[in-house]
XYZ file of C-alpha atoms in Angstrom:
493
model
C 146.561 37.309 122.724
C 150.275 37.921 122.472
C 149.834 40.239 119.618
C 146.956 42.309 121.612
C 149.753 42.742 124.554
C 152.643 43.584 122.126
C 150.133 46.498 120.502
C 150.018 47.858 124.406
C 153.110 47.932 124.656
C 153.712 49.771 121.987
C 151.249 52.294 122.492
C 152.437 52.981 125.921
C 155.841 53.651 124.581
C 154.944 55.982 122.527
C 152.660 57.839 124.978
C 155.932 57.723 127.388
C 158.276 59.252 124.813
C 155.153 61.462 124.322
C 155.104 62.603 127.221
C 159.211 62.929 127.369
C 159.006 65.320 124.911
C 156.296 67.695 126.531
C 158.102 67.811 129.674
C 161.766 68.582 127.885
C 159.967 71.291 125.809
C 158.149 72.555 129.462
C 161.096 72.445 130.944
C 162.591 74.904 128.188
C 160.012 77.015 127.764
C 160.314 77.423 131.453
C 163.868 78.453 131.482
C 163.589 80.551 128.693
C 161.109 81.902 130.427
C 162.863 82.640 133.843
C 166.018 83.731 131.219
C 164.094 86.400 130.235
C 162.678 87.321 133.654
C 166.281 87.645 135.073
C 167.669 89.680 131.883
C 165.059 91.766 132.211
C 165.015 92.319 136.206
C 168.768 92.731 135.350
C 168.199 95.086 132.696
C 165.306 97.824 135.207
C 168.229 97.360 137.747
C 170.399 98.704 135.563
C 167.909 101.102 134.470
C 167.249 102.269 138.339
C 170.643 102.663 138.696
C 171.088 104.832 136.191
C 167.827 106.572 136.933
C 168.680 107.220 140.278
C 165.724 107.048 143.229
C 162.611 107.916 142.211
C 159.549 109.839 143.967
C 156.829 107.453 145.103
C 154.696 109.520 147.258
C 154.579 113.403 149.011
C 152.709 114.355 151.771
C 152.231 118.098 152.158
C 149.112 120.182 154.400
C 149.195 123.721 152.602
C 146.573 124.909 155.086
C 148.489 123.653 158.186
C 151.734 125.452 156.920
C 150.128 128.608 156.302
C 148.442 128.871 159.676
C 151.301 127.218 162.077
C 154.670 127.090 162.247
C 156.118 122.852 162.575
C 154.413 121.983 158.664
C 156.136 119.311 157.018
C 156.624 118.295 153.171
C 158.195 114.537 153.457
C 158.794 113.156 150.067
C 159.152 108.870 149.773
C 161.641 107.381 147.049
C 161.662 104.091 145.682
C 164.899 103.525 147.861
C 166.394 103.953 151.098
C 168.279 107.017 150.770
C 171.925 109.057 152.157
C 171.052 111.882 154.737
C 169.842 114.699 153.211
C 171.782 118.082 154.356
C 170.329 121.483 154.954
C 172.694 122.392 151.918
C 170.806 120.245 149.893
C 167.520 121.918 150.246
C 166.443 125.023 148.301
C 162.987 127.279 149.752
C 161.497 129.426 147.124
C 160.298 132.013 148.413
C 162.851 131.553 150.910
C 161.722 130.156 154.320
C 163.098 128.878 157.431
C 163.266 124.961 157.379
C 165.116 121.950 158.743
C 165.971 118.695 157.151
C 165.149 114.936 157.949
C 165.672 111.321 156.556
C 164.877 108.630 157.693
C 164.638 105.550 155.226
C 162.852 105.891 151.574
C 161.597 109.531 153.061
C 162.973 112.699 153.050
C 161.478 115.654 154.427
C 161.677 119.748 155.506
C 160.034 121.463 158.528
C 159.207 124.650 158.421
C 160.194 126.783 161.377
C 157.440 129.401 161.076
C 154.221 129.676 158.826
C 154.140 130.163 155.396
C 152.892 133.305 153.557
C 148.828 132.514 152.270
C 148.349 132.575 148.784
C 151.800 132.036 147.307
C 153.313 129.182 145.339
C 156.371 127.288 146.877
C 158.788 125.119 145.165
C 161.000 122.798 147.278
C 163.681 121.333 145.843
C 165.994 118.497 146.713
C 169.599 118.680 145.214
C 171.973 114.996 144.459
C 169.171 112.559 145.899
C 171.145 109.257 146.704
C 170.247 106.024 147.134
C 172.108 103.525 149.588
C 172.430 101.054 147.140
C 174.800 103.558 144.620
C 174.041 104.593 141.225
C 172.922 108.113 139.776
C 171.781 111.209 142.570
C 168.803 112.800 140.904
C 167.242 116.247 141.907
C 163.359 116.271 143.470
C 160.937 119.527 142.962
C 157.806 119.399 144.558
C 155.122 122.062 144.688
C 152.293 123.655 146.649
C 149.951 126.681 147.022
C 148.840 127.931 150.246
C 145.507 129.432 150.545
C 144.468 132.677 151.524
C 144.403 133.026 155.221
C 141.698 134.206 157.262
C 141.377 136.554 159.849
C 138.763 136.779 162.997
C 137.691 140.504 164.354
C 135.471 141.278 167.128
C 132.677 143.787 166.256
C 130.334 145.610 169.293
C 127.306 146.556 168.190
C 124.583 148.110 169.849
C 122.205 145.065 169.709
C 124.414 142.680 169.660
C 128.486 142.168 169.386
C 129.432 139.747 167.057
C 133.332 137.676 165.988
C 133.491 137.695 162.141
C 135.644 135.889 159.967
C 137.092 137.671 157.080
C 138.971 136.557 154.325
C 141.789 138.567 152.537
C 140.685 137.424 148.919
C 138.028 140.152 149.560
C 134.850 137.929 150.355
C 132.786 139.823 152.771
C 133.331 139.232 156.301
C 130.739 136.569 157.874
C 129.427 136.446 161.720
C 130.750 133.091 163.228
C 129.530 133.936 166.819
C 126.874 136.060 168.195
C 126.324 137.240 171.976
C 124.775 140.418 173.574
C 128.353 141.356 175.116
C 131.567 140.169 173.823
C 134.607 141.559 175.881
C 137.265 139.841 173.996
C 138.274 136.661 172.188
C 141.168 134.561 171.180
C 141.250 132.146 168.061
C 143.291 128.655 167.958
C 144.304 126.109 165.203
C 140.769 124.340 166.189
C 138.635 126.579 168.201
C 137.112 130.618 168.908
C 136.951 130.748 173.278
C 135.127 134.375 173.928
C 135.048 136.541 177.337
C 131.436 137.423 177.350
C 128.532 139.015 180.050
C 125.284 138.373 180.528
C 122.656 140.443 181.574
C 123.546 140.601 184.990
C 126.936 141.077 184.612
C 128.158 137.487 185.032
C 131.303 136.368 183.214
C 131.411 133.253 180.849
C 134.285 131.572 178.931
C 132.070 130.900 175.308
C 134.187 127.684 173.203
C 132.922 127.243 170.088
C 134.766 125.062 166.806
C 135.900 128.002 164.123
C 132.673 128.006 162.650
C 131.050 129.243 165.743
C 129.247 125.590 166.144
C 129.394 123.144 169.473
C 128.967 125.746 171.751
C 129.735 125.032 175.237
C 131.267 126.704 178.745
C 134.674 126.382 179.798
C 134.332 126.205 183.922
C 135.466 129.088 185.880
C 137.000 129.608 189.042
C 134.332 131.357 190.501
C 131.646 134.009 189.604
C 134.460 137.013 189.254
C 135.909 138.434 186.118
C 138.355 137.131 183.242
C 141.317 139.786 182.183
C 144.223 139.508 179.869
C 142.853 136.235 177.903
C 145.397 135.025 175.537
C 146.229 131.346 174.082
C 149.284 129.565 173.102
C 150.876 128.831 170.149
C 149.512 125.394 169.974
C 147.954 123.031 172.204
C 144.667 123.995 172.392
C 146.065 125.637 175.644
C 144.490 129.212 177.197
C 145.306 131.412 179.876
C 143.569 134.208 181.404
C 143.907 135.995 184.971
C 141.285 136.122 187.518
C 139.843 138.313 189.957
C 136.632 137.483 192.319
C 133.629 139.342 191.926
C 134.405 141.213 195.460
C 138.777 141.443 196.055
C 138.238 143.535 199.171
C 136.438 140.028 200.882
C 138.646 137.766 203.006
C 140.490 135.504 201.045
C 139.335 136.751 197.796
C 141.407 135.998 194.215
C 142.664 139.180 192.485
C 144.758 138.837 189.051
C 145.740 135.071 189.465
C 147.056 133.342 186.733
C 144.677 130.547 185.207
C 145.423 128.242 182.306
C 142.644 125.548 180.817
C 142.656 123.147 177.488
C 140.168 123.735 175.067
C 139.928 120.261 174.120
C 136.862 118.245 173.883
C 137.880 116.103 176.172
C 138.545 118.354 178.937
C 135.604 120.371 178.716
C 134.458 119.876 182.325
C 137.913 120.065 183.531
C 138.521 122.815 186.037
C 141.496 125.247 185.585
C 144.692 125.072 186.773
C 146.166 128.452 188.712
C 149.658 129.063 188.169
C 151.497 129.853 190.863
C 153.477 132.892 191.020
C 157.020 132.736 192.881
C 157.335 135.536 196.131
C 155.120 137.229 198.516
C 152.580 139.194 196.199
C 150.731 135.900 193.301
C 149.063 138.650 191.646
C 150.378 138.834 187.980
C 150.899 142.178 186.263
C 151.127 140.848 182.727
C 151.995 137.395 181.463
C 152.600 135.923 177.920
C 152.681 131.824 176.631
C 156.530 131.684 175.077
C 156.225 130.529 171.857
C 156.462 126.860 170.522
C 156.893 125.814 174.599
C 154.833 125.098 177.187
C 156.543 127.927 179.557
C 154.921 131.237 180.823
C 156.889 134.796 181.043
C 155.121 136.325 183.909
C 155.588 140.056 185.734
C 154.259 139.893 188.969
C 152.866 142.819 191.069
C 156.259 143.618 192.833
C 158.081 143.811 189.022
C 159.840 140.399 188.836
C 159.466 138.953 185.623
C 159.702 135.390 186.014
C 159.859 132.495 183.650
C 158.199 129.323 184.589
C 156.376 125.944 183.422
C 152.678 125.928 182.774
C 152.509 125.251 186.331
C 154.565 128.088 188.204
C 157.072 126.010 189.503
C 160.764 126.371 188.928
C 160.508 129.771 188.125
C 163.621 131.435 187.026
C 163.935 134.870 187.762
C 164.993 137.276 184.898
C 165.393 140.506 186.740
C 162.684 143.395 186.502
C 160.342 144.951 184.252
C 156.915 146.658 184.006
C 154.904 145.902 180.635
C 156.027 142.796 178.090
C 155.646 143.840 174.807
C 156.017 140.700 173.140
C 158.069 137.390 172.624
C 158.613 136.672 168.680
C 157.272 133.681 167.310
C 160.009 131.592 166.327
C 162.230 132.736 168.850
C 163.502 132.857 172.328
C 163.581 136.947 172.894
C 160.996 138.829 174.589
C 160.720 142.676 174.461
C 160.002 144.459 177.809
C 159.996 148.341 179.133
C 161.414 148.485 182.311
C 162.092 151.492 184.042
C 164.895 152.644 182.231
C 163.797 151.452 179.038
C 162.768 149.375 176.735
C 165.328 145.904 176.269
C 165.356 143.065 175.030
C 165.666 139.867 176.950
C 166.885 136.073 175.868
C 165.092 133.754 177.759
C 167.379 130.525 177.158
C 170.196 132.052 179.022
C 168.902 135.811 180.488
C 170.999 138.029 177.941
C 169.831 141.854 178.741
C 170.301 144.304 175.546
C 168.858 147.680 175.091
C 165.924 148.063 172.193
C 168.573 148.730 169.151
C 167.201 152.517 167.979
C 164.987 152.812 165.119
C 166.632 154.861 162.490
C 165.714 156.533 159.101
C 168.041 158.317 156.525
C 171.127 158.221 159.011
C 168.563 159.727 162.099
C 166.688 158.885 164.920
C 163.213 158.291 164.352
C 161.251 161.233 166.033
C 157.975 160.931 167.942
C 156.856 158.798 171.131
C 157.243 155.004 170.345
C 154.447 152.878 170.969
C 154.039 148.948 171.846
C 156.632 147.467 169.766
C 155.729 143.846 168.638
C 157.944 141.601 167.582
C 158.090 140.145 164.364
C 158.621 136.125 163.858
C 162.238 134.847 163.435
C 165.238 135.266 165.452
C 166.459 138.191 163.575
C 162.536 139.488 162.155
C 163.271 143.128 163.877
C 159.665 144.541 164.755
C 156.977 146.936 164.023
C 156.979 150.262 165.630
C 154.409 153.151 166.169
C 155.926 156.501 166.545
C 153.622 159.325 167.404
C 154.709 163.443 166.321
C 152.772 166.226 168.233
C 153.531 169.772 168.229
C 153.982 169.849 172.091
C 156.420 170.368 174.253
C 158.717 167.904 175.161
C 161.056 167.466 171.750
C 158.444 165.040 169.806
C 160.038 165.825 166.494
C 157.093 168.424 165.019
C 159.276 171.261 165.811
C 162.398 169.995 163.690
C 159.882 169.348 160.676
C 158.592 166.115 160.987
C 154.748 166.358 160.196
C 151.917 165.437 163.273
C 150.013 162.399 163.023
C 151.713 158.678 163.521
C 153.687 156.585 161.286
C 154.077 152.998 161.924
C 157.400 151.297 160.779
C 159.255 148.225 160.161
C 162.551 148.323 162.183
C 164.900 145.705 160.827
C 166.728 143.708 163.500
C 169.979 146.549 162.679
C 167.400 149.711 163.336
C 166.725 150.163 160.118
C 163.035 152.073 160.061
C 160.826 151.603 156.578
C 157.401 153.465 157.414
C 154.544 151.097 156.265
C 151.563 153.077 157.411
C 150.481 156.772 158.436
C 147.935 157.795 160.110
C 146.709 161.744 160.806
C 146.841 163.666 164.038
C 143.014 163.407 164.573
C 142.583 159.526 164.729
C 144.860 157.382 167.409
C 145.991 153.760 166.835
C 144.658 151.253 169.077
C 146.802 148.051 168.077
C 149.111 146.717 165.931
C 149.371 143.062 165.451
C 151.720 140.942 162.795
C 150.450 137.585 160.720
C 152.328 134.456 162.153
C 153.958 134.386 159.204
C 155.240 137.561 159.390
C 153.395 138.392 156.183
C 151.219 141.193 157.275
C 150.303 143.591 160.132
C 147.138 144.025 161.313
C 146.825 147.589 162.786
C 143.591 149.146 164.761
C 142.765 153.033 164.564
C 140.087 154.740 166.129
C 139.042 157.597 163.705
C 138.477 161.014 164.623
C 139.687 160.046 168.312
C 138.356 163.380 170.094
C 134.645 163.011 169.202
C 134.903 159.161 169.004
C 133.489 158.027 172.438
C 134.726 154.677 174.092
C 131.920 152.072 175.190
C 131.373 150.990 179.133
C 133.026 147.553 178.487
C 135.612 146.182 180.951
C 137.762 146.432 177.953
C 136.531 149.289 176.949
C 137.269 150.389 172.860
C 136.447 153.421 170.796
C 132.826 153.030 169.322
C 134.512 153.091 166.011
C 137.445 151.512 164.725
C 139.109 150.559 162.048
C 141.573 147.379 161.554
C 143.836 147.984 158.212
C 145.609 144.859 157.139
C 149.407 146.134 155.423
C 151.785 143.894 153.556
C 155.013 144.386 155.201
C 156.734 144.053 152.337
C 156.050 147.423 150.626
C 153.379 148.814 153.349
C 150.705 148.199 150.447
C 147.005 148.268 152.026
C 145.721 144.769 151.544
C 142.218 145.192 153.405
C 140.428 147.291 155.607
C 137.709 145.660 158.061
C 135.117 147.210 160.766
C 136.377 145.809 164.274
C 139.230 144.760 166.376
C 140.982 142.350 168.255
C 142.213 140.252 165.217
C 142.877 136.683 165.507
C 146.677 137.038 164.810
C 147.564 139.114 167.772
C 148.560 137.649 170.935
C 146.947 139.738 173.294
C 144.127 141.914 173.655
C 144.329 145.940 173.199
C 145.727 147.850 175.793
C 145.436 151.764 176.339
C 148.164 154.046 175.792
C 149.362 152.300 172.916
């Protein structure tokens, strides 16, 4: 009995000690373990140190910073980083951009759209994290596509908005309607001024394929003028004018704006009212990358105002706006003594510097100029030679015909384009990127007949896309009103 108890004993001794052992050898495995965990966590801190921060993820919309200006690249490190400086950023091709960081994330905005179908390298000089060690330098790259460009083409059975690229795929019809009096293209939708058989004017919104088709509402039964759109927003303006302006009360050139947004679709527009005695408006523009409105009224105030009218500030006088550059605060306007130019943050008044060429005046009649993007893009400038009287240059040997040039913002004049005495040029228009102009001739002008439209256009015409770079001739389409200009064609250009 005793013996049987003293064997128990025993046993469970040695299954204690037993079990001593595990645990002690556990226990060191475990610390060895943890030992190597910490050496080694040690160790890729080192490592990261020396490394410097590393890229974790980049976020970058090629398409959206080809077609609009406010496209961002932002870049996330492994670690929260010093503020990145302007200095610190290299663009190439060169670009306009700002700098942000907030956090593991670094990032540029650029100012104004990117040229399509070119490869951009960004590159981020002495990265560094809060935490010290190494800076390190970041390259990222992207391709933007090649843009696209909307026309409108009248036909005699039907008139028809196309979209063409400029990789030289043949231009396709996005919307169809028996009379299409002009159109205006955003970052989401096509809106159209179109008649019906009885002469009734509709405000056609369609997505950019020409699909969801649906009516904007109207302020009455009358007729839509000077449709343009803003920079972004899905925002439109047009002015007008009731069917009958000699009635009692009736609306003639009032300013309208409206959202193209799904969501407002049944949303009526919103008049803008127009400071003084006379609220017709002569000629209006959206300012770029704001919500405010440059308006001329009928009595030749030009008056800048919210989307609403209110708070207008006057800015003196002036008969025809030629433009406002994207990416910038300066409008160019013809007033009766000429054509200036005009900084809307604070009013500054400065005649149009003079377009010159070999150490001379440019000779001919200057047409619309239109402004190119940036604060210091200079423009693009028609000038017209005919041997009449009046001093248009043909008698001092400059040949007939028009040339169009790039004017640098110092008057420097490089011609890009020429055209012959027999056809006229209808519009020019520039890419928002400042990449290309788009510019309209009708050929043969004497025997080529304009159409009955309200806005009425030669029969024929002719839109030539031109790098602005070295004038090269990138594409010529059937068709006019191209999605990159601002406004719609105007006579006497």
């Amino acid at each position: 009995m005793s013996t049987d108890q003293g064997q128990g004993r025993g046993q469970g001794t040695r299954r204690a000690a037993s079990r001593r052992r595990r645990s002690r050898a556990f226990l060191g495995g475990f610390a060895a373990v943890v030992g190597v965990l910490v050496v080694l966590g040690l160790a890729g801190a080192a490592v990261g140190s020396a490394q410097g921060p590393r890229v974790t993820a980049v976020q970058v919309d090629p398409d959206a910073a080809a077609t609009a200006s406010g496209a961002r690249l932002i870049v996330t490190m492994n670690q929260s980083l010093h503020t990145i400086t302007a200095g610190q950023v290299t663009v190439q091709p060169a670009a306009e951009f700002t700098v942000d960081t907030a956090g593991r994330t670094m990032g540029v905005r650029f100012t104004l759209p990117l040229h399509d179908a070119t490869d951009y390298t960004v590159t981020f000089h002495d990265v560094a994290g809060l935490g010290g060690g190494r800076t390190t330098t970041v390259t990222q790259t992207f391709a933007t596509p090649h843009t696209d460009v909307y026309l409108l083409q009248r036909g005699s059975a039907e008139d028809r908005i196309v979209r063409a690229g400029l990789d030289g795929s043949d231009p396709h019809a996005v919307l169809r309607a028996d009379h299409i009096e002009d159109f205006r293209a955003t970052s989401g939708h096509l809106v159209a001024v179109t008649l019906d058989a009885g002469g009734k004017t509709a405000l056609v919104v369609t997505d950019l394929s020409g699909r969801h088709r649906r009516e904007l509402p109207l302020p009455g039964d009358g007729t839509v003028t000077r449709l343009q759109s803003a920079d972004r927003g899905e925002l439109i303006g047009y002015t007008y004018s009731d069917a009958d302006p000699g009635a009692a009360g009736a609306r003639e050139s009032v300013l309208y704006t409206a959202s193209l947004k799904d969501s407002a679709a049944d949303t009526k527009p919103a008049a803008v009212t127009v400071a003084g005695d006379d609220p017709r408006v002569a000629d209006w523009r959206f300012v770029p990358d704001s919500d405010s409105i440059l308006v001329l009224s009928y009595d030749g105030r030009m008056l800048l105002a919210g989307p609403s009218g209110d708070g207008a500030a006057d800015l003196g006088t002036g008969t025809v706006i030629d433009g406002i550059a994207r990416g910038s605060s300066v409008a160019y306007v013809e007033r009766a003594d000429g054509m200036v130019t005009v900084d809307l943050t604070d009013g500054t008044v400065a005649p149009l510097v003079t377009a010159t060429r070999d150490g001379a005046d440019v000779p001919g009649h200057r047409g619309v100029v239109t402004p190119l993007p940036g604060s210091a893009g200079g423009s693009v400038q028609p000038y017209t030679v005919l041997d009449v009287a009046g001093g248009s240059g043909a008698d001092s040997g400059a040949p007939e015909g028009t040339t169009v040039f790039r004017v640098a913002a110092d008057g420097g004049a490089t011609p890009i384009f020429e055209m012959s005495v027999d056809d006229a040029i209808q519009q020019t228009c520039v890419s928002p990127s400042g990449q290309y102009a788009a510019i309209t001739v009708a050929p043969d002008s004497v025997h080529n007949d304009y159409d009955d439209y309200l806005l009425p256009m030669p029969q024929k015409v002719v839109t030539h896309i031109v790098s602005l770079a070295d004038g090269s001739e990138v594409h010529d389409f059937s068709g006019f009103d191209a999605s990159w200009c601002q406004v719609p064609p105007t006579l006497g250009q």
